[in-house]
XYZ file of C-alpha atoms in Angstrom:
712
model
C 107.352 72.030 79.452
C 109.181 73.213 76.265
C 112.765 74.323 77.047
C 114.456 76.414 74.463
C 118.091 75.723 73.322
C 120.477 78.587 73.849
C 119.786 81.291 71.382
C 122.139 82.338 68.644
C 124.766 84.805 69.807
C 123.586 88.434 69.756
C 124.074 90.048 66.326
C 126.731 92.748 66.153
C 123.973 95.362 65.536
C 122.093 94.425 68.723
C 125.246 94.165 70.695
C 126.295 97.700 69.623
C 122.865 99.204 70.270
C 122.495 97.558 73.608
C 126.013 98.520 74.609
C 125.265 102.225 73.825
C 122.019 102.041 75.848
C 123.894 100.517 78.772
C 126.464 103.409 78.767
C 123.612 105.910 78.808
C 121.844 103.956 81.596
C 125.008 103.872 83.806
C 126.405 107.125 82.766
C 129.775 105.210 82.022
C 130.966 104.742 78.468
C 133.157 101.909 79.735
C 130.322 100.044 81.398
C 130.205 96.327 80.382
C 127.395 93.708 80.670
C 127.531 91.059 83.228
C 127.570 87.526 81.836
C 124.139 86.703 80.599
C 122.686 90.093 80.438
C 123.239 90.711 76.829
C 122.063 87.207 75.870
C 118.863 87.795 77.760
C 118.250 91.128 75.942
C 118.942 89.579 72.583
C 116.642 86.609 73.352
C 113.849 89.147 74.145
C 114.407 91.650 71.338
C 115.821 89.753 68.486
C 114.018 86.336 69.008
C 111.047 87.470 70.859
C 111.497 84.556 73.228
C 110.206 83.625 76.728
C 113.055 83.908 79.124
C 113.538 82.970 82.761
C 116.514 84.710 84.563
C 117.592 83.307 87.882
C 120.458 85.528 89.161
C 121.571 86.780 92.483
C 120.446 90.103 93.877
C 122.459 92.928 92.345
C 123.267 91.103 89.087
C 121.192 93.594 87.211
C 117.878 91.930 86.284
C 116.178 95.267 86.106
C 118.804 96.529 83.537
C 117.655 93.638 81.257
C 114.006 94.578 81.062
C 114.638 98.274 80.946
C 117.157 98.071 78.146
C 115.074 95.445 76.251
C 112.026 97.804 76.698
C 114.057 100.663 75.099
C 115.078 98.566 72.093
C 111.601 97.013 71.681
C 110.008 100.588 71.730
C 112.582 101.851 69.046
C 111.200 98.950 66.889
C 107.578 100.032 67.375
C 106.763 97.840 70.238
C 104.006 98.688 72.695
C 104.519 99.348 76.326
C 105.987 96.718 78.592
C 103.678 95.446 81.521
C 105.778 94.820 84.569
C 104.037 92.700 87.349
C 105.564 93.736 90.637
C 104.647 92.348 93.978
C 105.213 95.220 96.365
C 104.595 98.897 96.604
C 108.214 99.479 97.763
C 109.468 97.688 94.796
C 107.348 99.590 92.473
C 108.616 102.872 93.837
C 112.159 101.865 93.400
C 111.539 100.463 89.925
C 109.878 103.745 88.725
C 112.844 105.749 89.983
C 115.225 103.310 88.401
C 113.387 103.591 85.083
C 113.565 107.333 85.039
C 117.360 107.188 85.507
C 117.408 104.857 82.475
C 115.348 107.221 80.370
C 112.369 104.930 80.585
C 108.936 106.341 81.201
C 107.479 104.120 83.803
C 104.110 104.545 85.824
C 102.332 102.258 88.172
C 98.728 101.427 88.991
C 98.286 100.316 92.517
C 96.053 100.654 95.618
C 98.051 103.653 96.731
C 97.750 105.947 93.741
C 94.131 105.491 92.718
C 93.773 109.182 92.174
C 96.309 108.993 89.318
C 94.734 106.181 87.350
C 92.792 108.437 85.011
C 96.032 110.362 84.050
C 97.843 107.043 83.542
C 95.150 105.755 81.274
C 95.301 108.935 79.249
C 99.145 108.677 79.011
C 98.891 105.144 77.832
C 96.263 106.179 75.162
C 98.865 108.737 73.939
C 101.589 106.202 73.908
C 103.636 108.064 76.468
C 104.268 105.090 78.660
C 107.199 102.840 78.182
C 106.554 100.582 81.256
C 103.306 99.956 83.222
C 103.799 98.404 86.614
C 100.877 96.665 88.121
C 100.392 94.374 91.104
C 99.309 90.710 90.514
C 96.168 91.602 92.571
C 95.319 94.249 90.026
C 95.007 91.582 87.303
C 91.777 90.399 89.073
C 90.274 93.887 89.736
C 86.960 93.476 87.848
C 87.201 96.904 86.216
C 90.868 96.602 85.312
C 90.457 92.882 84.126
C 87.378 93.657 82.043
C 87.973 97.205 80.722
C 91.695 97.910 80.638
C 93.505 94.543 80.312
C 92.162 93.467 76.873
C 93.572 96.747 75.309
C 96.832 96.391 77.143
C 97.223 92.671 75.821
C 96.591 93.948 72.285
C 99.252 96.581 72.608
C 101.732 94.995 74.885
C 105.297 95.071 73.785
C 106.670 92.713 76.485
C 105.490 91.125 79.692
C 107.878 91.099 82.748
C 107.093 89.000 85.864
C 109.355 90.178 88.595
C 109.976 88.013 91.656
C 108.714 85.131 89.669
C 109.257 82.569 92.413
C 105.883 83.952 93.797
C 104.120 82.093 90.983
C 105.118 78.659 92.295
C 103.593 76.705 95.120
C 107.042 75.754 96.018
C 108.345 79.325 96.205
C 109.087 80.735 99.691
C 106.646 83.590 98.992
C 103.828 81.887 97.001
C 100.899 84.356 96.135
C 97.727 82.937 94.632
C 97.298 86.041 92.439
C 100.517 85.326 90.723
C 98.940 82.107 89.438
C 96.624 84.241 87.089
C 99.862 85.045 85.088
C 99.854 81.743 83.349
C 96.297 82.502 81.928
C 97.519 86.002 80.967
C 100.639 84.558 79.182
C 98.455 82.073 77.215
C 96.276 85.016 75.965
C 99.252 87.016 74.584
C 99.679 87.211 70.791
C 102.366 85.110 69.268
C 105.769 86.849 69.345
C 105.308 88.974 72.492
C 108.370 88.347 74.587
C 107.947 87.379 78.200
C 110.642 87.713 80.896
C 110.517 86.262 84.394
C 113.084 87.171 86.992
C 113.954 86.045 90.426
C 116.990 85.713 92.785
C 115.633 82.930 94.958
C 114.577 79.822 93.191
C 115.695 76.236 93.493
C 115.345 73.667 90.733
C 111.707 72.692 91.580
C 110.658 76.364 91.469
C 112.624 76.982 88.269
C 110.759 74.139 86.545
C 107.325 75.112 87.821
C 107.868 78.749 86.696
C 109.140 77.724 83.262
C 106.236 75.461 82.851
C 103.800 78.316 83.406
C 105.606 80.550 81.156
C 105.312 78.092 78.263
C 102.482 78.761 75.932
C 103.237 75.721 73.778
C 105.956 74.077 71.588
C 106.289 77.381 69.452
C 107.196 79.413 72.542
C 109.879 77.621 74.469
C 111.464 79.015 77.591
C 115.018 80.185 77.475
C 116.616 79.968 81.069
C 119.647 81.987 82.225
C 120.867 80.829 85.601
C 123.992 82.136 87.235
C 125.907 81.633 90.430
C 124.097 82.728 93.510
C 127.295 83.245 95.542
C 127.537 86.659 97.201
C 131.012 87.553 97.625
C 130.448 90.626 99.702
C 128.514 88.897 102.405
C 130.091 87.570 105.630
C 127.773 85.042 107.218
C 127.654 84.001 110.791
C 125.292 82.252 113.281
C 125.461 82.893 117.018
C 123.288 80.674 119.179
C 122.446 82.242 122.626
C 120.376 80.647 125.183
C 117.452 83.141 125.508
C 115.976 86.342 124.412
C 117.687 88.252 127.198
C 121.031 87.115 125.766
C 120.204 87.884 122.154
C 118.940 91.252 122.899
C 121.866 91.918 125.191
C 124.101 91.106 122.241
C 122.226 93.770 120.103
C 122.468 96.486 122.759
C 126.178 95.944 123.076
C 127.237 95.497 119.434
C 124.739 97.059 117.081
C 126.834 100.061 116.810
C 129.904 97.976 115.696
C 127.994 96.776 112.804
C 128.933 98.496 109.513
C 126.809 101.425 108.156
C 123.040 101.013 108.504
C 121.020 97.821 108.081
C 117.964 95.646 108.835
C 117.135 93.662 111.988
C 114.594 91.010 110.989
C 112.223 89.393 113.395
C 109.568 86.667 113.002
C 106.551 88.590 114.685
C 105.148 92.065 114.894
C 105.383 92.227 118.605
C 109.058 91.173 118.467
C 109.834 93.931 116.000
C 108.079 96.516 118.113
C 109.652 95.335 121.366
C 113.218 95.283 119.994
C 112.916 98.610 118.373
C 111.689 100.119 121.577
C 114.507 98.592 123.547
C 117.063 99.878 121.157
C 115.564 103.183 120.701
C 115.463 103.608 124.653
C 119.149 102.854 124.689
C 120.179 105.572 122.204
C 119.960 103.874 118.854
C 118.284 105.574 115.864
C 115.937 102.608 114.978
C 112.224 102.246 114.005
C 109.892 99.370 113.627
C 108.576 98.327 110.224
C 105.784 95.741 110.079
C 102.556 94.801 108.402
C 100.816 97.163 110.741
C 102.899 100.113 109.526
C 100.750 102.266 107.223
C 101.804 102.887 103.587
C 102.922 106.448 104.019
C 104.963 105.755 107.057
C 106.700 102.806 105.315
C 107.754 105.119 102.574
C 109.120 107.485 105.013
C 111.071 104.783 106.971
C 112.422 103.324 103.774
C 113.842 106.824 102.729
C 115.199 107.404 106.261
C 117.155 104.261 106.166
C 118.383 104.900 102.638
C 119.667 108.264 103.662
C 121.384 106.770 106.710
C 119.256 108.647 109.023
C 118.572 105.490 110.857
C 120.950 102.754 112.100
C 118.568 100.099 111.369
C 114.844 99.166 110.683
C 113.635 96.418 112.914
C 111.302 94.610 110.439
C 109.290 91.619 109.717
C 109.036 90.058 106.262
C 106.954 93.074 105.304
C 110.292 94.684 104.348
C 111.531 92.209 101.874
C 111.398 91.996 98.155
C 112.198 95.152 96.294
C 113.692 97.223 98.964
C 116.825 98.524 97.393
C 119.692 100.124 99.367
C 122.751 99.102 97.563
C 125.089 100.076 100.401
C 123.171 98.314 103.052
C 125.839 97.258 105.626
C 124.333 94.417 107.608
C 121.374 92.134 108.088
C 120.711 90.552 111.559
C 117.988 88.050 112.180
C 116.531 87.738 115.628
C 114.898 84.489 115.091
C 115.316 82.428 111.855
C 113.003 82.269 108.699
C 111.522 78.900 108.093
C 113.527 78.180 104.965
C 117.026 78.808 103.626
C 115.474 80.221 100.469
C 113.530 82.838 102.467
C 116.595 83.591 104.318
C 118.751 84.085 101.196
C 116.220 86.403 99.932
C 116.208 88.588 102.894
C 119.995 88.673 103.399
C 120.298 89.676 99.699
C 119.262 93.034 100.622
C 122.851 93.674 102.033
C 126.126 94.417 100.165
C 124.762 94.913 96.784
C 127.163 97.789 95.977
C 129.732 97.331 98.758
C 132.644 94.949 99.074
C 131.659 93.912 102.593
C 128.396 93.350 104.551
C 127.747 91.393 107.626
C 125.014 88.833 108.065
C 124.338 87.281 111.398
C 121.714 84.996 112.572
C 120.528 84.915 116.188
C 118.213 81.796 116.262
C 115.640 81.142 119.112
C 114.145 78.241 120.656
C 110.726 79.453 119.786
C 111.366 79.698 116.022
C 109.919 76.321 115.271
C 106.616 77.032 116.938
C 106.248 80.266 114.965
C 107.157 78.421 111.686
C 104.378 75.896 112.350
C 101.854 78.519 113.162
C 102.403 80.429 109.855
C 102.642 77.097 107.802
C 99.164 75.930 109.097
C 97.594 79.363 108.759
C 98.468 79.606 105.116
C 97.288 76.161 103.878
C 93.705 75.892 102.702
C 91.611 72.911 103.992
C 88.973 70.918 102.276
C 86.332 71.837 104.842
C 86.948 75.520 104.543
C 86.882 75.435 100.772
C 83.547 73.573 100.814
C 82.090 75.985 103.227
C 82.882 78.875 101.034
C 81.596 77.271 97.870
C 78.395 76.257 99.587
C 77.829 79.874 100.867
C 78.522 81.552 97.630
C 75.686 82.065 95.044
C 76.163 81.982 91.285
C 73.603 84.710 90.797
C 74.378 87.509 93.187
C 77.753 88.858 94.450
C 78.702 88.501 98.214
C 81.302 90.575 99.791
C 83.914 89.074 101.805
C 82.476 90.882 105.000
C 79.117 89.270 104.282
C 80.604 85.849 103.564
C 82.588 85.999 106.845
C 79.238 85.846 108.698
C 78.275 82.645 106.865
C 81.611 80.590 107.258
C 83.843 80.243 110.259
C 87.093 81.528 108.654
C 89.038 84.520 109.815
C 89.344 87.299 107.470
C 93.013 86.936 106.293
C 92.469 83.183 105.744
C 89.252 83.630 103.965
C 90.701 86.247 101.504
C 93.614 83.920 100.746
C 91.256 80.935 100.246
C 89.040 83.087 97.877
C 92.122 83.836 95.801
C 93.053 80.127 95.626
C 89.476 79.150 94.462
C 89.505 81.942 92.014
C 92.736 80.891 90.418
C 91.295 77.322 90.335
C 88.235 78.698 88.458
C 85.690 77.768 91.323
C 84.782 81.298 92.277
C 85.192 84.740 90.470
C 85.610 88.301 91.692
C 83.068 90.690 90.168
C 81.741 94.052 91.034
C 80.310 93.843 94.598
C 82.226 90.900 95.733
C 82.475 87.167 94.821
C 80.285 84.588 92.995
C 80.564 80.904 92.455
C 81.244 79.867 88.875
C 79.554 76.504 89.035
C 82.609 74.873 87.631
C 83.596 71.450 88.897
C 86.278 71.724 91.596
C 87.988 69.246 93.839
C 90.368 69.740 96.695
C 93.747 68.741 95.583
C 94.918 66.978 98.725
C 98.078 65.490 97.154
C 99.218 68.913 95.991
C 98.845 70.322 99.448
C 100.530 67.363 101.025
C 103.528 67.718 98.738
C 103.736 71.466 99.563
C 103.471 70.726 103.311
C 106.216 68.044 102.999
C 108.497 70.482 100.980
C 108.106 73.126 103.604
C 109.003 70.606 106.455
C 112.086 69.799 104.483
C 112.959 73.411 104.157
C 112.531 73.979 107.915
C 114.907 71.033 108.523
C 117.370 72.624 106.078
C 117.182 75.758 107.989
C 118.028 74.001 111.328
C 120.977 72.362 109.381
C 122.271 75.904 108.377
C 122.184 76.911 112.011
C 124.259 73.908 113.255
C 126.391 73.056 110.141
C 130.221 73.086 110.291
C 130.249 73.516 106.401
C 130.586 76.806 104.635
C 127.304 78.620 105.287
C 127.248 80.468 101.840
C 127.968 77.064 100.087
C 125.026 75.438 102.107
C 122.653 78.136 100.960
C 123.658 77.845 97.317
C 123.176 74.083 97.514
C 119.613 74.558 99.065
C 118.917 76.825 95.885
C 120.359 73.959 93.653
C 123.289 76.213 92.555
C 125.721 73.889 90.729
C 128.542 76.428 91.278
C 128.444 76.237 95.116
C 131.748 76.263 96.811
C 133.250 77.399 100.085
C 133.191 81.243 100.396
C 136.303 81.582 102.645
C 134.620 84.466 104.476
C 131.794 83.016 106.877
C 132.272 82.017 110.460
C 132.877 78.398 109.552
C 135.392 79.103 106.838
C 137.333 81.948 108.640
C 136.233 81.934 112.306
C 133.699 84.132 114.121
C 134.085 87.584 113.143
C 131.565 88.812 115.861
C 131.807 88.837 119.659
C 130.284 85.522 121.021
C 129.774 86.458 124.609
C 127.422 88.896 126.273
C 128.353 90.937 129.323
C 126.273 90.768 132.448
C 125.588 94.592 132.221
C 124.213 94.154 128.661
C 122.226 91.035 129.564
C 120.765 93.033 132.608
C 119.871 95.966 130.330
C 118.092 93.813 128.103
C 116.363 91.869 130.972
C 115.116 95.199 132.342
C 113.443 95.954 128.957
C 112.015 92.541 128.604
C 110.520 92.798 132.069
C 108.267 95.630 131.046
C 104.616 94.878 131.473
C 101.335 96.283 130.201
C 99.541 95.723 126.820
C 96.417 97.590 125.935
C 93.227 95.474 125.294
C 91.333 97.918 122.881
C 87.670 97.720 123.393
C 85.560 96.536 120.557
C 83.255 99.410 119.326
C 81.329 97.794 116.402
C 79.369 94.484 115.957
C 80.437 92.372 113.130
C 78.400 92.256 109.970
C 75.850 89.576 109.200
C 75.168 88.575 112.838
C 71.500 88.160 112.102
C 72.305 85.212 109.838
C 73.737 83.588 113.136
C 70.816 84.326 115.240
C 72.462 87.285 117.082
C 70.302 90.407 117.047
C 72.869 93.158 116.913
C 74.368 95.438 114.297
C 76.259 98.618 113.875
C 78.135 100.408 116.702
C 77.974 99.023 120.271
C 75.869 101.281 122.417
C 77.641 103.630 124.818
C 75.833 102.066 127.804
C 77.034 98.590 126.817
C 80.687 99.404 125.959
C 83.660 98.302 128.126
C 86.675 100.612 128.732
C 90.206 100.118 127.340
C 91.711 97.263 129.224
C 95.130 95.832 130.103
C 97.068 92.511 129.965
C 100.473 91.751 131.407
C 101.919 90.872 128.039
C 101.278 89.273 124.698
C 101.985 85.501 124.298
C 104.428 86.361 121.417
C 106.422 88.904 123.536
C 110.094 88.174 123.950
C 110.093 88.792 127.740
C 106.973 87.835 129.570
C 105.801 85.803 126.543
C 107.968 82.881 127.494
C 106.402 82.109 130.915
C 102.911 82.906 129.642
C 103.289 80.549 126.863
C 104.525 77.870 129.257
C 101.386 78.564 131.514
C 98.924 78.240 128.594
C 100.588 75.339 126.905
C 98.364 72.326 126.229
C 98.223 69.862 129.132
C 99.300 72.288 131.843
C 96.980 71.638 134.728
C 94.955 74.434 136.341
C 96.496 75.857 139.450
C 96.525 79.065 141.569
C 98.356 82.064 140.016
C 101.968 82.313 140.906
C 103.515 85.085 142.929
C 105.650 86.085 139.906
C 102.571 86.673 137.864
C 100.639 88.483 140.675
C 103.715 90.814 140.926
C 103.574 91.438 137.199
C 99.869 92.145 137.265
C 100.364 94.670 140.071
C 103.006 96.448 138.055
C 100.623 96.472 134.959
C 97.869 97.856 137.041
C 100.142 100.570 138.649
C 101.159 101.784 135.218
C 97.589 101.840 133.742
C 96.561 105.337 132.737
C 92.806 104.904 133.467
C 90.536 107.750 133.853
C 89.014 106.403 137.098
C 90.626 103.755 139.305
C 88.612 100.612 139.700
C 86.837 100.032 143.167
C 85.615 96.483 142.624
C 86.617 93.179 141.048
C 84.586 90.580 139.198
C 86.096 87.167 138.112
C 85.247 85.493 134.792
C 83.869 82.056 135.108
C 86.555 80.077 133.249
C 85.855 76.651 132.019
C 89.551 75.671 131.610
C 91.309 77.516 134.487
C 88.822 78.355 137.168
C 91.346 78.067 139.934
C 93.837 80.300 138.141
C 91.318 83.117 137.267
C 89.679 82.992 140.694
C 92.874 83.127 142.625
C 94.137 86.059 140.451
C 90.886 88.082 141.058
C 91.077 87.559 144.794
C 94.784 88.445 144.928
C 94.099 91.727 143.021
C 91.142 92.419 145.172
C 93.282 91.961 148.389
C 96.347 93.760 147.239
C 94.531 96.668 145.616
C 91.885 96.962 148.360
C 89.113 96.510 145.853
C 85.746 94.989 146.791
C 85.368 91.360 145.370
C 81.914 91.508 143.921
C 81.680 87.968 142.663
C 82.063 85.648 139.651
C 80.247 86.164 136.382
C 78.361 82.899 135.788
C 77.948 80.758 132.678
C 75.162 79.003 131.055
C 75.610 75.184 130.962
C 77.138 73.453 128.005
C 80.045 74.202 125.541
C 79.913 77.580 123.843
C 79.022 77.324 120.336
C 82.183 79.242 119.194
C 84.752 76.765 120.436
C 87.311 76.682 117.672
C 85.741 79.600 115.822
C 88.309 81.824 113.966
C 86.399 84.854 112.694
C 84.641 87.673 114.439
C 81.158 86.822 113.639
C 81.387 83.196 114.729
C 83.326 83.985 117.862
C 80.769 86.555 118.852
C 77.953 84.085 118.126
C 79.804 81.519 120.317
C 79.808 83.667 123.494
C 76.664 85.689 122.841
C 74.495 83.829 125.367
C 77.068 82.300 127.590
C 77.194 84.702 130.530
C 74.742 85.120 133.352
C 74.688 87.664 136.170
C 73.146 85.897 139.120
C 71.059 87.714 141.547
C 73.787 88.021 144.215
C 76.264 89.686 141.750
C 73.442 91.844 140.282
C 72.615 93.220 143.669
C 76.373 93.735 144.439
C 76.872 95.763 141.120
C 73.888 97.909 141.802
C 75.010 98.712 145.229
C 78.585 99.343 144.174
C 80.027 102.813 143.122
C 82.962 103.061 140.718
C 84.408 100.999 137.842
C 84.696 97.277 137.983
C 87.892 95.262 137.072
C 86.840 92.222 134.959
C 89.550 89.598 135.451
C 90.279 86.742 133.008
C 93.272 84.698 131.951
C 93.716 85.041 128.148
C 92.230 87.362 125.770
C 92.137 86.500 121.935
C 89.270 87.976 119.862
C 88.107 90.409 122.754
C 84.471 89.252 122.134
C 84.389 87.236 125.542
C 85.356 90.453 127.316
C 83.033 92.541 125.225
C 79.955 90.406 125.770
C 80.783 89.674 129.556
C 81.344 93.490 129.962
C 78.089 94.209 128.319
C 76.152 91.857 130.703
C 77.872 93.612 133.651
C 76.893 97.157 132.372
C 73.302 96.021 131.785
C 73.258 94.725 135.342
C 74.335 98.052 136.851
C 78.187 98.488 136.519
C 78.934 102.016 135.726
C 82.139 101.084 133.865
C 84.060 97.707 133.105
C 87.804 97.591 132.856
C 88.976 94.226 131.261
C 92.180 92.864 132.737
C 93.969 89.519 131.688
C 97.256 87.789 132.186
C 97.892 87.596 128.396
C 96.728 88.516 124.904
C 97.220 86.244 121.985
C 98.647 89.038 119.741
């Protein structure tokens, strides 16, 4: 890596010009630059350098690239290309650019109808900043038809949230790795700026190395203090979800202004939002399941203080800009101090005070482990993908899913990793193998796994430390200026109530005790089933469909999820269903808005928990006065889909598993009314789909799936 020495001081001319532009940007003739801003602008405009800026949220990184763009454009430079990771961030950046007098437009998945107009504006040189997502850089049409022209005309390249480039960054994205190749292709003298607020020394070195094109293009790094004087940090450890939600019920209204309540899972966000809304708070859930249009509406409602809070997963993260955000509360801790710092950085950007509180949970580490393992590519999966892909004809992700046992989200991530490594390429119509030599970099992934484990340990240290919490976060980000903040609960004492009244805990308990989760029926067979020997395609026929079903709860739920996770934990022996679970099932059935009440019960033949499932089916039959029709049989042996992860392989694994014996067939044919099909745990829904299909084909008029739990 070539590291640049500090540049010469800004010339008087550039200092004057930049100061005038800053005054116009802010609308204040007395505006002054923060330390490092003018130096960064000078490095880009006067010296055409490559610069990495690591500064806290609110320091003014966007001012650097917008003002540098204005000055470069005055000197005849082409448009700046700004690589930005999120639609929310793009929206805010386009609005900020307009306020600065910078003409900015974006190309992303949400505005495809505007691409033609954007290209025409670029051709007329009416665009100062073009915002693109890192994924767009590998869109075949954009990459082959538009990017070469952009590179030839580019005045500056800006990489926002640059920690995403690094394996070691808390939000690594394979698509960002392509930027190193883009940077190497830039003509000499095109300045490059990378910015981030969340990078430790390891990430800084990794990003700087990828910015370096050679000894003639060294990287100038500006790194400032990451202390946030406006934030008041605290940790409140409570024994269970009931106590944590009871605290929120009692004290959310006491927190200043409006803010964000972060959770680790989608179901937690939805449950907490429902609980708070039912108790009179103006809150909404914001997760990866929230569609793009609704996300934008929710962001605007929070910015306009129409909501007290958004209850959000990490889907609301980088780029959301509400300078007066008054608080951030975490119900469950992120897996690293770096990720935590990034999320709490949303608060107190333009206020003197903002409250930050962490309510950690005992289940946090299980959730960290799940996400860590899901995001790491394995050698066997990579080999399966490479063996399935052809060099001659493109294969879509959907078609590939029928040939490799990898679920869709993991497969898409793996393809991006292999693409960046040069082993596969995205083309019109899908993916092809390049034929280039490729080896699984096991040491690299072992190092990443070790780093993530160390970060998780640091997060636990943050929760339990008696040291200044802001100082500890700064140390985790390798900030040499770390010192006690004087404001956090360890420095100044707890600023928040530490007890939960029995009435508040009871209110939370009542909400957590709610039961009933829909099991949506599968309506379509997966693509490519013929390659797995399963003769189905298209929509599932109406005479083979099951009806919408119900489960008591999700395993990830804050309330019933706890006892259900304990029931299904590895090593727990099979046993009859408990009275508590039977009561929960009865309540879920009572609240089920079915079209026609079931009149009979069929038990699934469970390989792992036959006593649990059989006793549950018999109990529901007795309590509900439903005819017990029998148990659905199984073929011998182990299903081929054990351990399968994607839909095609899961369906293949259970396709020929179930058998309706003559006694059950006779009972079904003589029975009138819908049948309740009882199982213990629903994951992919293919077991219920195939089992229900067999019952329908044997004479059941309708099948209503019912289970103790769903995985998600």
